Amino acid sequence: MARKLIENHNECPITHSMNIIGNKWTSIIVYVLAGRTLRFGELAIRIDKISRKVLSNQLKEMELRGIVHRESYAETPPRVEYSLTKKGEELLPILNQLCAWSKDIDLDMNP
Amino acid sequence: MARKLIENHNECPITHSMNIIGNKWTSIIVYVLAGRTLRFGELAIRIDKISRKVLSNQLKEMELRGIVHRESYAETPPRVEYSLTKKGEELLPILNQLCAWSKDIDLDMNP
DNA sequence: TAAAGTAGTAACCAAACGGTAACTAACATG
DNA sequence: CATGTTAGTTACCGTTTGGTTACTACTTTA
């Protein structure tokens, strides 16, 4: 279930960072969750091509890391709401800089 | 050879960013190359656990994206030196923020 | 009684990724 | 003539990741 981590015996800080956000979906989930609360199903719709299984796994991992907050309501049908924690919100300005940085890189001339 | 990209029809900027640096090694290579020029073999030694094949592929992709500069000398034995482009250098302050952000996240309590 | 709606989970399979070992070219040295 | 040196590449294969489908539980509505 859990993703495999890069070994990091010499505690390289960037390797540590990559072990947290260096995968396909984590940053995208943070970005989509920016400033709002969304239910599981809404997240699944907004994030193109993600499967419910993978979304579920990622959210679980992010909750464990303290990036995402999960609030479950005992209703029928069930309702579960996801939002960013303070830590998650702190990632946003960094991601915005990343977006700005990558703006002028072209992927069309592909390998 | 080339990594598969996340589909991004609605041109989500963070998805675009993740298509560039959202993988195991790219950011780590940028970090190791910060402010210096290294030969292929030196990179392979400094980056723990990366295989020469994967390193070669990553560098090729990063060169294509304009993040890394490759200088090859027609000597025997061959010498190839890698360094960051201006674009690559611009990524560094962002990566440093990422390192600072991730500092207090604990991975030991693992999924 | 049947269907609909939600948030998952389990089993299973396909695709992507990563690693290993052997190999190349080209010259220098012993 | 064999060996070492470097930056790769190729073929092969195992691991990891991702995707699909079906299924659950519970209650409301038709």
PDB file of C-alpha atoms (C1' of nucleotides) in Angstrom:
ATOM      1  CA  MET A   1       0.000   0.000   0.000  1.00  0.00           C
ATOM      2  CA  ALA A   2       2.665   2.445   0.975  1.00  0.00           C
ATOM      3  CA  ARG A   3       5.041   3.832  -1.542  1.00  0.00           C
ATOM      4  CA  LYS A   4       8.667   2.864  -1.363  1.00  0.00           C
ATOM      5  CA  LEU A   5      11.059   5.496  -0.114  1.00  0.00           C
ATOM      6  CA  ILE A   6      14.457   6.491  -1.454  1.00  0.00           C
ATOM      7  CA  GLU A   7      17.148   5.349   0.957  1.00  0.00           C
ATOM      8  CA  ASN A   8      18.597   8.355   2.707  1.00  0.00           C
ATOM      9  CA  HIS A   9      21.243   7.359   5.205  1.00  0.00           C
ATOM     10  CA  ASN A  10      23.233  10.572   4.966  1.00  0.00           C
ATOM     11  CA  GLU A  11      20.024  12.515   5.465  1.00  0.00           C
ATOM     12  CA  CYS A  12      20.227  14.569   2.332  1.00  0.00           C
ATOM     13  CA  PRO A  13      17.525  17.227   2.790  1.00  0.00           C
ATOM     14  CA  ILE A  14      16.398  17.201  -0.812  1.00  0.00           C
ATOM     15  CA  THR A  15      16.106  13.435  -0.818  1.00  0.00           C
ATOM     16  CA  HIS A  16      13.965  13.792   2.267  1.00  0.00           C
ATOM     17  CA  SER A  17      11.774  16.332   0.492  1.00  0.00           C
ATOM     18  CA  MET A  18      11.450  14.063  -2.497  1.00  0.00           C
ATOM     19  CA  ASN A  19      10.374  11.238  -0.236  1.00  0.00           C
ATOM     20  CA  ILE A  20       7.457  13.431   0.777  1.00  0.00           C
ATOM     21  CA  ILE A  21       6.348  15.210  -2.374  1.00  0.00           C
ATOM     22  CA  GLY A  22       8.393  13.575  -5.123  1.00  0.00           C
ATOM     23  CA  ASN A  23       5.653  11.580  -6.741  1.00  0.00           C
ATOM     24  CA  LYS A  24       2.996  12.018  -9.351  1.00  0.00           C
ATOM     25  CA  TRP A  25       0.099  13.185  -7.234  1.00  0.00           C
ATOM     26  CA  THR A  26       0.986  14.707  -3.855  1.00  0.00           C
ATOM     27  CA  SER A  27       1.649  18.245  -5.073  1.00  0.00           C
ATOM     28  CA  ILE A  28      -1.329  18.135  -7.369  1.00  0.00           C
ATOM     29  CA  ILE A  29      -3.602  17.170  -4.494  1.00  0.00           C
ATOM     30  CA  VAL A  30      -2.220  20.006  -2.360  1.00  0.00           C
ATOM     31  CA  TYR A  31      -2.823  22.424  -5.213  1.00  0.00           C
ATOM     32  CA  VAL A  32      -6.395  21.283  -5.789  1.00  0.00           C
ATOM     33  CA  LEU A  33      -7.129  21.467  -2.087  1.00  0.00           C
ATOM     34  CA  ALA A  34      -5.788  25.023  -1.788  1.00  0.00           C
ATOM     35  CA  GLY A  35      -8.080  27.171   0.338  1.00  0.00           C
ATOM     36  CA  ARG A  36     -11.031  24.811   0.309  1.00  0.00           C
ATOM     37  CA  THR A  37     -12.482  21.623   1.639  1.00  0.00           C
ATOM     38  CA  LEU A  38     -13.425  18.849  -0.744  1.00  0.00           C
ATOM     39  CA  ARG A  39     -15.049  15.481  -0.424  1.00  0.00           C
ATOM     40  CA  PHE A  40     -13.393  12.335  -1.660  1.00  0.00           C
ATOM     41  CA  GLY A  41     -15.574  12.115  -4.737  1.00  0.00           C
ATOM     42  CA  GLU A  42     -15.033  15.760  -5.648  1.00  0.00           C
ATOM     43  CA  LEU A  43     -11.287  15.281  -5.484  1.00  0.00           C
ATOM     44  CA  ALA A  44     -11.559  12.243  -7.716  1.00  0.00           C
ATOM     45  CA  ILE A  45     -13.453  14.289 -10.303  1.00  0.00           C
ATOM     46  CA  ARG A  46     -11.201  17.339 -10.187  1.00  0.00           C
ATOM     47  CA  ILE A  47      -7.965  15.413 -10.528  1.00  0.00           C
ATOM     48  CA  ASP A  48      -7.971  14.118 -14.020  1.00  0.00           C
ATOM     49  CA  LYS A  49      -7.018  10.471 -14.528  1.00  0.00           C
ATOM     50  CA  ILE A  50      -6.392   9.607 -10.900  1.00  0.00           C
ATOM     51  CA  SER A  51      -7.985   6.348  -9.830  1.00  0.00           C
ATOM     52  CA  ARG A  52      -9.945   6.152  -6.615  1.00  0.00           C
ATOM     53  CA  LYS A  53      -7.558   3.582  -5.272  1.00  0.00           C
ATOM     54  CA  VAL A  54      -4.497   5.734  -5.810  1.00  0.00           C
ATOM     55  CA  LEU A  55      -6.286   8.828  -4.515  1.00  0.00           C
ATOM     56  CA  SER A  56      -7.249   6.935  -1.399  1.00  0.00           C
ATOM     57  CA  ASN A  57      -3.672   5.771  -0.832  1.00  0.00           C
ATOM     58  CA  GLN A  58      -2.181   9.204  -1.398  1.00  0.00           C
ATOM     59  CA  LEU A  59      -4.612  10.907   0.947  1.00  0.00           C
ATOM     60  CA  LYS A  60      -3.861   8.356   3.613  1.00  0.00           C
ATOM     61  CA  GLU A  61      -0.144   8.942   3.269  1.00  0.00           C
ATOM     62  CA  MET A  62      -0.566  12.717   3.281  1.00  0.00           C
ATOM     63  CA  GLU A  63      -2.712  12.529   6.394  1.00  0.00           C
ATOM     64  CA  LEU A  64       0.010  10.510   8.089  1.00  0.00           C
ATOM     65  CA  ARG A  65       2.595  13.153   7.152  1.00  0.00           C
ATOM     66  CA  GLY A  66       0.401  15.906   8.549  1.00  0.00           C
ATOM     67  CA  ILE A  67      -0.214  17.602   5.226  1.00  0.00           C
ATOM     68  CA  VAL A  68      -3.906  16.827   4.910  1.00  0.00           C
ATOM     69  CA  HIS A  69      -6.731  16.806   7.418  1.00  0.00           C
ATOM     70  CA  ARG A  70      -9.469  14.199   7.126  1.00  0.00           C
ATOM     71  CA  GLU A  71     -12.869  14.761   8.671  1.00  0.00           C
ATOM     72  CA  SER A  72     -15.322  11.904   8.545  1.00  0.00           C
ATOM     73  CA  TYR A  73     -19.045  12.342   9.253  1.00  0.00           C
ATOM     74  CA  ALA A  74     -21.123   9.412  10.431  1.00  0.00           C
ATOM     75  CA  GLU A  75     -23.948   9.928   7.985  1.00  0.00           C
ATOM     76  CA  THR A  76     -25.634   7.883   5.352  1.00  0.00           C
ATOM     77  CA  PRO A  77     -24.421   8.002   2.661  1.00  0.00           C
ATOM     78  CA  PRO A  78     -21.012   8.614   4.201  1.00  0.00           C
ATOM     79  CA  ARG A  79     -19.335  11.987   3.938  1.00  0.00           C
ATOM     80  CA  VAL A  80     -15.613  12.516   4.275  1.00  0.00           C
ATOM     81  CA  GLU A  81     -14.041  15.916   3.837  1.00  0.00           C
ATOM     82  CA  TYR A  82     -10.431  16.682   3.100  1.00  0.00           C
ATOM     83  CA  SER A  83      -8.605  19.933   3.663  1.00  0.00           C
ATOM     84  CA  LEU A  84      -5.032  21.132   4.066  1.00  0.00           C
ATOM     85  CA  THR A  85      -3.408  21.391   7.455  1.00  0.00           C
ATOM     86  CA  LYS A  86      -1.298  24.427   8.342  1.00  0.00           C
ATOM     87  CA  LYS A  87       1.719  22.464   7.137  1.00  0.00           C
ATOM     88  CA  GLY A  88      -0.049  21.766   3.874  1.00  0.00           C
ATOM     89  CA  GLU A  89      -0.918  25.434   3.398  1.00  0.00           C
ATOM     90  CA  GLU A  90       2.722  26.324   3.916  1.00  0.00           C
ATOM     91  CA  LEU A  91       3.605  24.286   0.882  1.00  0.00           C
ATOM     92  CA  LEU A  92       1.429  26.387  -1.398  1.00  0.00           C
ATOM     93  CA  PRO A  93       3.680  29.434  -1.909  1.00  0.00           C
ATOM     94  CA  ILE A  94       6.509  27.075  -2.788  1.00  0.00           C
ATOM     95  CA  LEU A  95       4.361  25.271  -5.324  1.00  0.00           C
ATOM     96  CA  ASN A  96       3.338  28.601  -6.810  1.00  0.00           C
ATOM     97  CA  GLN A  97       6.972  29.487  -7.378  1.00  0.00           C
ATOM     98  CA  LEU A  98       7.446  26.122  -8.987  1.00  0.00           C
ATOM     99  CA  CYS A  99       4.569  26.830 -11.357  1.00  0.00           C
ATOM    100  CA  ALA A 100       6.062  30.179 -12.274  1.00  0.00           C
ATOM    101  CA  TRP A 101       9.443  28.592 -12.829  1.00  0.00           C
ATOM    102  CA  SER A 102       8.138  25.852 -15.086  1.00  0.00           C
ATOM    103  CA  LYS A 103       5.899  28.118 -17.156  1.00  0.00           C
ATOM    104  CA  ASP A 104       8.300  28.596 -20.044  1.00  0.00           C
ATOM    105  CA  ILE A 105       9.542  25.035 -20.276  1.00  0.00           C
ATOM    106  CA  ASP A 106       8.164  23.279 -23.281  1.00  0.00           C
ATOM    107  CA  LEU A 107       7.283  19.620 -23.117  1.00  0.00           C
ATOM    108  CA  ASP A 108       6.159  19.263 -26.705  1.00  0.00           C
ATOM    109  CA  MET A 109       9.630  18.699 -28.080  1.00  0.00           C
ATOM    110  CA  ASN A 110       9.539  15.399 -26.330  1.00  0.00           C
ATOM    111  CA  PRO A 111      12.182  12.757 -25.907  1.00  0.00           C
TER     112      PRO A 111
ATOM    113  CA  MET B   1      13.663   5.572 -22.502  1.00  0.00           C
ATOM    114  CA  ALA B   2      11.686   8.663 -21.733  1.00  0.00           C
ATOM    115  CA  ARG B   3       9.484   8.857 -18.737  1.00  0.00           C
ATOM    116  CA  LYS B   4       5.756   8.943 -19.282  1.00  0.00           C
ATOM    117  CA  LEU B   5       4.071  12.251 -18.702  1.00  0.00           C
ATOM    118  CA  ILE B   6       0.881  12.955 -16.815  1.00  0.00           C
ATOM    119  CA  GLU B   7      -1.825  13.952 -19.251  1.00  0.00           C
ATOM    120  CA  ASN B   8      -2.527  17.628 -18.881  1.00  0.00           C
ATOM    121  CA  HIS B   9      -5.175  18.787 -21.327  1.00  0.00           C
ATOM    122  CA  ASN B  10      -6.460  21.622 -19.181  1.00  0.00           C
ATOM    123  CA  GLU B  11      -2.886  22.806 -18.726  1.00  0.00           C
ATOM    124  CA  CYS B  12      -2.842  22.682 -14.973  1.00  0.00           C
ATOM    125  CA  PRO B  13       0.367  24.510 -14.032  1.00  0.00           C
ATOM    126  CA  ILE B  14       1.237  22.232 -11.169  1.00  0.00           C
ATOM    127  CA  THR B  15       0.743  19.164 -13.311  1.00  0.00           C
ATOM    128  CA  HIS B  16       3.098  20.764 -15.785  1.00  0.00           C
ATOM    129  CA  SER B  17       5.641  21.332 -13.031  1.00  0.00           C
ATOM    130  CA  MET B  18       5.310  17.765 -11.885  1.00  0.00           C
ATOM    131  CA  ASN B  19       5.935  16.582 -15.410  1.00  0.00           C
ATOM    132  CA  ILE B  20       9.289  18.317 -15.188  1.00  0.00           C
ATOM    133  CA  ILE B  21      10.544  17.742 -11.667  1.00  0.00           C
ATOM    134  CA  GLY B  22       8.028  15.306 -10.197  1.00  0.00           C
ATOM    135  CA  ASN B  23      10.191  12.234 -10.141  1.00  0.00           C
ATOM    136  CA  LYS B  24      12.696  10.550  -7.929  1.00  0.00           C
ATOM    137  CA  TRP B  25      15.916  12.055  -9.224  1.00  0.00           C
ATOM    138  CA  THR B  26      15.583  15.369 -11.088  1.00  0.00           C
ATOM    139  CA  SER B  27      15.604  17.620  -8.033  1.00  0.00           C
ATOM    140  CA  ILE B  28      18.342  15.611  -6.411  1.00  0.00           C
ATOM    141  CA  ILE B  29      20.541  16.003  -9.481  1.00  0.00           C
ATOM    142  CA  VAL B  30      19.918  19.759  -9.532  1.00  0.00           C
ATOM    143  CA  TYR B  31      20.843  19.945  -5.879  1.00  0.00           C
ATOM    144  CA  VAL B  32      24.067  17.964  -6.291  1.00  0.00           C
ATOM    145  CA  LEU B  33      25.045  20.065  -9.298  1.00  0.00           C
ATOM    146  CA  ALA B  34      24.502  23.333  -7.437  1.00  0.00           C
ATOM    147  CA  GLY B  35      27.309  25.767  -8.125  1.00  0.00           C
ATOM    148  CA  ARG B  36      29.682  23.266  -9.645  1.00  0.00           C
ATOM    149  CA  THR B  37      30.506  21.180 -12.651  1.00  0.00           C
ATOM    150  CA  LEU B  38      30.704  17.424 -12.325  1.00  0.00           C
ATOM    151  CA  ARG B  39      31.609  14.586 -14.606  1.00  0.00           C
ATOM    152  CA  PHE B  40      29.248  11.732 -15.233  1.00  0.00           C
ATOM    153  CA  GLY B  41      31.166   9.360 -12.992  1.00  0.00           C
ATOM    154  CA  GLU B  42      31.336  11.872 -10.150  1.00  0.00           C
ATOM    155  CA  LEU B  43      27.586  12.362 -10.276  1.00  0.00           C
ATOM    156  CA  ALA B  44      27.065   8.616 -10.159  1.00  0.00           C
ATOM    157  CA  ILE B  45      29.206   8.388  -7.032  1.00  0.00           C
ATOM    158  CA  ARG B  46      27.663  11.343  -5.233  1.00  0.00           C
ATOM    159  CA  ILE B  47      24.081  10.291  -5.816  1.00  0.00           C
ATOM    160  CA  ASP B  48      23.572   7.274  -3.670  1.00  0.00           C
ATOM    161  CA  LYS B  49      21.842   4.300  -5.249  1.00  0.00           C
ATOM    162  CA  ILE B  50      21.284   5.770  -8.694  1.00  0.00           C
ATOM    163  CA  SER B  51      22.247   3.446 -11.522  1.00  0.00           C
ATOM    164  CA  ARG B  52      24.279   4.719 -14.445  1.00  0.00           C
ATOM    165  CA  LYS B  53      21.474   3.908 -16.817  1.00  0.00           C
ATOM    166  CA  VAL B  54      18.914   5.957 -14.930  1.00  0.00           C
ATOM    167  CA  LEU B  55      21.391   8.785 -14.382  1.00  0.00           C
ATOM    168  CA  SER B  56      22.117   8.854 -18.069  1.00  0.00           C
ATOM    169  CA  ASN B  57      18.420   8.965 -18.944  1.00  0.00           C
ATOM    170  CA  GLN B  58      17.658  11.691 -16.429  1.00  0.00           C
ATOM    171  CA  LEU B  59      20.526  13.890 -17.572  1.00  0.00           C
ATOM    172  CA  LYS B  60      19.415  13.513 -21.159  1.00  0.00           C
ATOM    173  CA  GLU B  61      15.880  14.550 -20.270  1.00  0.00           C
ATOM    174  CA  MET B  62      17.100  17.475 -18.184  1.00  0.00           C
ATOM    175  CA  GLU B  63      19.351  18.642 -20.985  1.00  0.00           C
ATOM    176  CA  LEU B  64      16.373  18.550 -23.336  1.00  0.00           C
ATOM    177  CA  ARG B  65      14.370  20.670 -20.898  1.00  0.00           C
ATOM    178  CA  GLY B  66      17.165  23.193 -20.635  1.00  0.00           C
ATOM    179  CA  ILE B  67      17.926  22.558 -16.985  1.00  0.00           C
ATOM    180  CA  VAL B  68      21.333  20.996 -17.422  1.00  0.00           C
ATOM    181  CA  HIS B  69      24.234  21.800 -19.702  1.00  0.00           C
ATOM    182  CA  ARG B  70      26.327  18.989 -21.139  1.00  0.00           C
ATOM    183  CA  GLU B  71      29.853  19.583 -22.344  1.00  0.00           C
ATOM    184  CA  SER B  72      31.585  16.716 -24.030  1.00  0.00           C
ATOM    185  CA  TYR B  73      35.349  16.677 -24.682  1.00  0.00           C
ATOM    186  CA  ALA B  74      36.784  14.581 -27.472  1.00  0.00           C
ATOM    187  CA  GLU B  75      39.467  13.006 -25.362  1.00  0.00           C
ATOM    188  CA  THR B  76      40.509   9.508 -24.491  1.00  0.00           C
ATOM    189  CA  PRO B  77      39.191   8.336 -22.143  1.00  0.00           C
ATOM    190  CA  PRO B  78      36.074  10.425 -22.793  1.00  0.00           C
ATOM    191  CA  ARG B  79      35.232  13.310 -20.515  1.00  0.00           C
ATOM    192  CA  VAL B  80      31.751  14.737 -20.194  1.00  0.00           C
ATOM    193  CA  GLU B  81      30.948  17.521 -17.782  1.00  0.00           C
ATOM    194  CA  TYR B  82      27.547  18.488 -16.492  1.00  0.00           C
ATOM    195  CA  SER B  83      26.498  21.782 -14.970  1.00  0.00           C
ATOM    196  CA  LEU B  84      23.299  23.705 -14.374  1.00  0.00           C
ATOM    197  CA  THR B  85      21.963  26.164 -16.897  1.00  0.00           C
ATOM    198  CA  LYS B  86      20.585  29.516 -15.760  1.00  0.00           C
ATOM    199  CA  LYS B  87      17.167  27.889 -15.668  1.00  0.00           C
ATOM    200  CA  GLY B  88      18.534  25.134 -13.507  1.00  0.00           C
ATOM    201  CA  GLU B  89      20.136  27.598 -11.112  1.00  0.00           C
ATOM    202  CA  GLU B  90      16.799  29.357 -10.770  1.00  0.00           C
ATOM    203  CA  LEU B  91      15.319  26.199  -9.377  1.00  0.00           C
ATOM    204  CA  LEU B  92      17.737  26.134  -6.453  1.00  0.00           C
ATOM    205  CA  PRO B  93      16.128  28.722  -4.162  1.00  0.00           C
ATOM    206  CA  ILE B  94      12.815  26.929  -4.592  1.00  0.00           C
ATOM    207  CA  LEU B  95      14.374  23.606  -3.685  1.00  0.00           C
ATOM    208  CA  ASN B  96      15.959  25.196  -0.633  1.00  0.00           C
ATOM    209  CA  GLN B  97      12.553  26.321   0.556  1.00  0.00           C
ATOM    210  CA  LEU B  98      11.287  22.826   0.004  1.00  0.00           C
ATOM    211  CA  CYS B  99      14.075  21.450   2.160  1.00  0.00           C
ATOM    212  CA  ALA B 100      13.257  23.899   4.914  1.00  0.00           C
ATOM    213  CA  TRP B 101       9.590  23.011   4.679  1.00  0.00           C
ATOM    214  CA  SER B 102      10.136  19.282   4.906  1.00  0.00           C
ATOM    215  CA  LYS B 103      12.669  19.456   7.742  1.00  0.00           C
ATOM    216  CA  ASP B 104      10.213  18.686  10.537  1.00  0.00           C
ATOM    217  CA  ILE B 105       8.245  15.975   8.777  1.00  0.00           C
ATOM    218  CA  ASP B 106       9.039  12.596  10.176  1.00  0.00           C
ATOM    219  CA  LEU B 107       9.150   9.587   7.924  1.00  0.00           C
ATOM    220  CA  ASP B 108       9.970   7.042  10.589  1.00  0.00           C
ATOM    221  CA  MET B 109       6.381   6.490  11.603  1.00  0.00           C
ATOM    222  CA  ASN B 110       5.899   4.867   8.279  1.00  0.00           C
ATOM    223  CA  PRO B 111       2.776   3.708   6.532  1.00  0.00           C
TER     224      PRO B 111
ATOM    225  C1'  DT C   1     -38.587  -4.500  -3.604  1.00  0.00           C
ATOM    226  C1'  DA C   2     -35.229  -2.213  -6.220  1.00  0.00           C
ATOM    227  C1'  DA C   3     -32.259   1.492  -7.146  1.00  0.00           C
ATOM    228  C1'  DA C   4     -29.264   5.242  -5.934  1.00  0.00           C
ATOM    229  C1'  DG C   5     -25.710   7.400  -3.618  1.00  0.00           C
ATOM    230  C1'  DT C   6     -20.874   7.524  -0.934  1.00  0.00           C
ATOM    231  C1'  DA C   7     -16.273   6.147   0.482  1.00  0.00           C
ATOM    232  C1'  DG C   8     -13.800   3.126   0.303  1.00  0.00           C
ATOM    233  C1'  DT C   9     -11.414  -2.034  -0.194  1.00  0.00           C
ATOM    234  C1'  DA C  10      -9.812  -6.601  -2.338  1.00  0.00           C
ATOM    235  C1'  DA C  11      -8.315  -9.233  -5.993  1.00  0.00           C
ATOM    236  C1'  DC C  12      -6.347  -9.227 -10.065  1.00  0.00           C
ATOM    237  C1'  DC C  13      -3.752  -7.671 -13.994  1.00  0.00           C
ATOM    238  C1'  DA C  14      -1.011  -4.344 -17.075  1.00  0.00           C
ATOM    239  C1'  DA C  15       2.264  -0.793 -17.552  1.00  0.00           C
ATOM    240  C1'  DA C  16       6.142   1.711 -16.053  1.00  0.00           C
ATOM    241  C1'  DC C  17      10.308   1.926 -13.750  1.00  0.00           C
ATOM    242  C1'  DG C  18      14.719   0.539 -12.068  1.00  0.00           C
ATOM    243  C1'  DG C  19      18.740  -2.516 -11.709  1.00  0.00           C
ATOM    244  C1'  DT C  20      22.524  -5.781 -13.463  1.00  0.00           C
ATOM    245  C1'  DA C  21      25.841  -7.363 -16.368  1.00  0.00           C
ATOM    246  C1'  DA C  22      27.983  -7.355 -20.493  1.00  0.00           C
ATOM    247  C1'  DC C  23      29.531  -4.617 -24.176  1.00  0.00           C
ATOM    248  C1'  DT C  24      31.565  -0.567 -27.103  1.00  0.00           C
ATOM    249  C1'  DA C  25      35.148   2.968 -28.726  1.00  0.00           C
ATOM    250  C1'  DA C  26      39.544   4.957 -28.366  1.00  0.00           C
ATOM    251  C1'  DC C  27      43.917   5.614 -26.761  1.00  0.00           C
ATOM    252  C1'  DA C  28      47.786   5.004 -23.115  1.00  0.00           C
ATOM    253  C1'  DT C  29      50.633   2.264 -20.581  1.00  0.00           C
ATOM    254  C1'  DG C  30      53.239  -1.945 -19.126  1.00  0.00           C
TER     255       DG C  30
ATOM    256  C1'  DC D   1      49.476  -7.868 -26.872  1.00  0.00           C
ATOM    257  C1'  DA D   2      46.718  -7.382 -22.649  1.00  0.00           C
ATOM    258  C1'  DT D   3      44.884  -4.086 -19.356  1.00  0.00           C
ATOM    259  C1'  DG D   4      42.828   0.092 -17.682  1.00  0.00           C
ATOM    260  C1'  DT D   5      40.094   4.128 -18.211  1.00  0.00           C
ATOM    261  C1'  DT D   6      35.440   6.643 -19.148  1.00  0.00           C
ATOM    262  C1'  DA D   7      30.792   7.452 -20.712  1.00  0.00           C
ATOM    263  C1'  DG D   8      27.689   5.508 -22.160  1.00  0.00           C
ATOM    264  C1'  DT D   9      24.220   1.644 -24.426  1.00  0.00           C
ATOM    265  C1'  DT D  10      21.745  -2.795 -24.868  1.00  0.00           C
ATOM    266  C1'  DA D  11      19.254  -6.734 -23.498  1.00  0.00           C
ATOM    267  C1'  DC D  12      17.134  -8.849 -20.017  1.00  0.00           C
ATOM    268  C1'  DC D  13      14.483  -9.248 -16.001  1.00  0.00           C
ATOM    269  C1'  DG D  14      12.421  -8.243 -11.360  1.00  0.00           C
ATOM    270  C1'  DT D  15      10.036  -4.749  -8.656  1.00  0.00           C
ATOM    271  C1'  DT D  16       6.897  -1.111  -8.131  1.00  0.00           C
ATOM    272  C1'  DT D  17       3.184   1.405  -9.448  1.00  0.00           C
ATOM    273  C1'  DG D  18      -1.136   2.141 -11.418  1.00  0.00           C
ATOM    274  C1'  DG D  19      -5.604   0.789 -13.227  1.00  0.00           C
ATOM    275  C1'  DT D  20     -10.132  -2.055 -13.500  1.00  0.00           C
ATOM    276  C1'  DT D  21     -13.822  -4.318 -11.841  1.00  0.00           C
ATOM    277  C1'  DA D  22     -16.586  -5.899  -8.542  1.00  0.00           C
ATOM    278  C1'  DC D  23     -17.978  -5.606  -3.928  1.00  0.00           C
ATOM    279  C1'  DT D  24     -19.378  -3.776   0.932  1.00  0.00           C
ATOM    280  C1'  DA D  25     -22.379  -1.100   4.319  1.00  0.00           C
ATOM    281  C1'  DC D  26     -26.155   1.779   5.273  1.00  0.00           C
ATOM    282  C1'  DT D  27     -30.184   4.552   4.502  1.00  0.00           C
ATOM    283  C1'  DT D  28     -33.440   7.135   1.589  1.00  0.00           C
ATOM    284  C1'  DT D  29     -36.470   7.398  -2.257  1.00  0.00           C
ATOM    285  C1'  DA D  30     -39.370   5.577  -6.116  1.00  0.00           C
TER     286       DA D  30
END
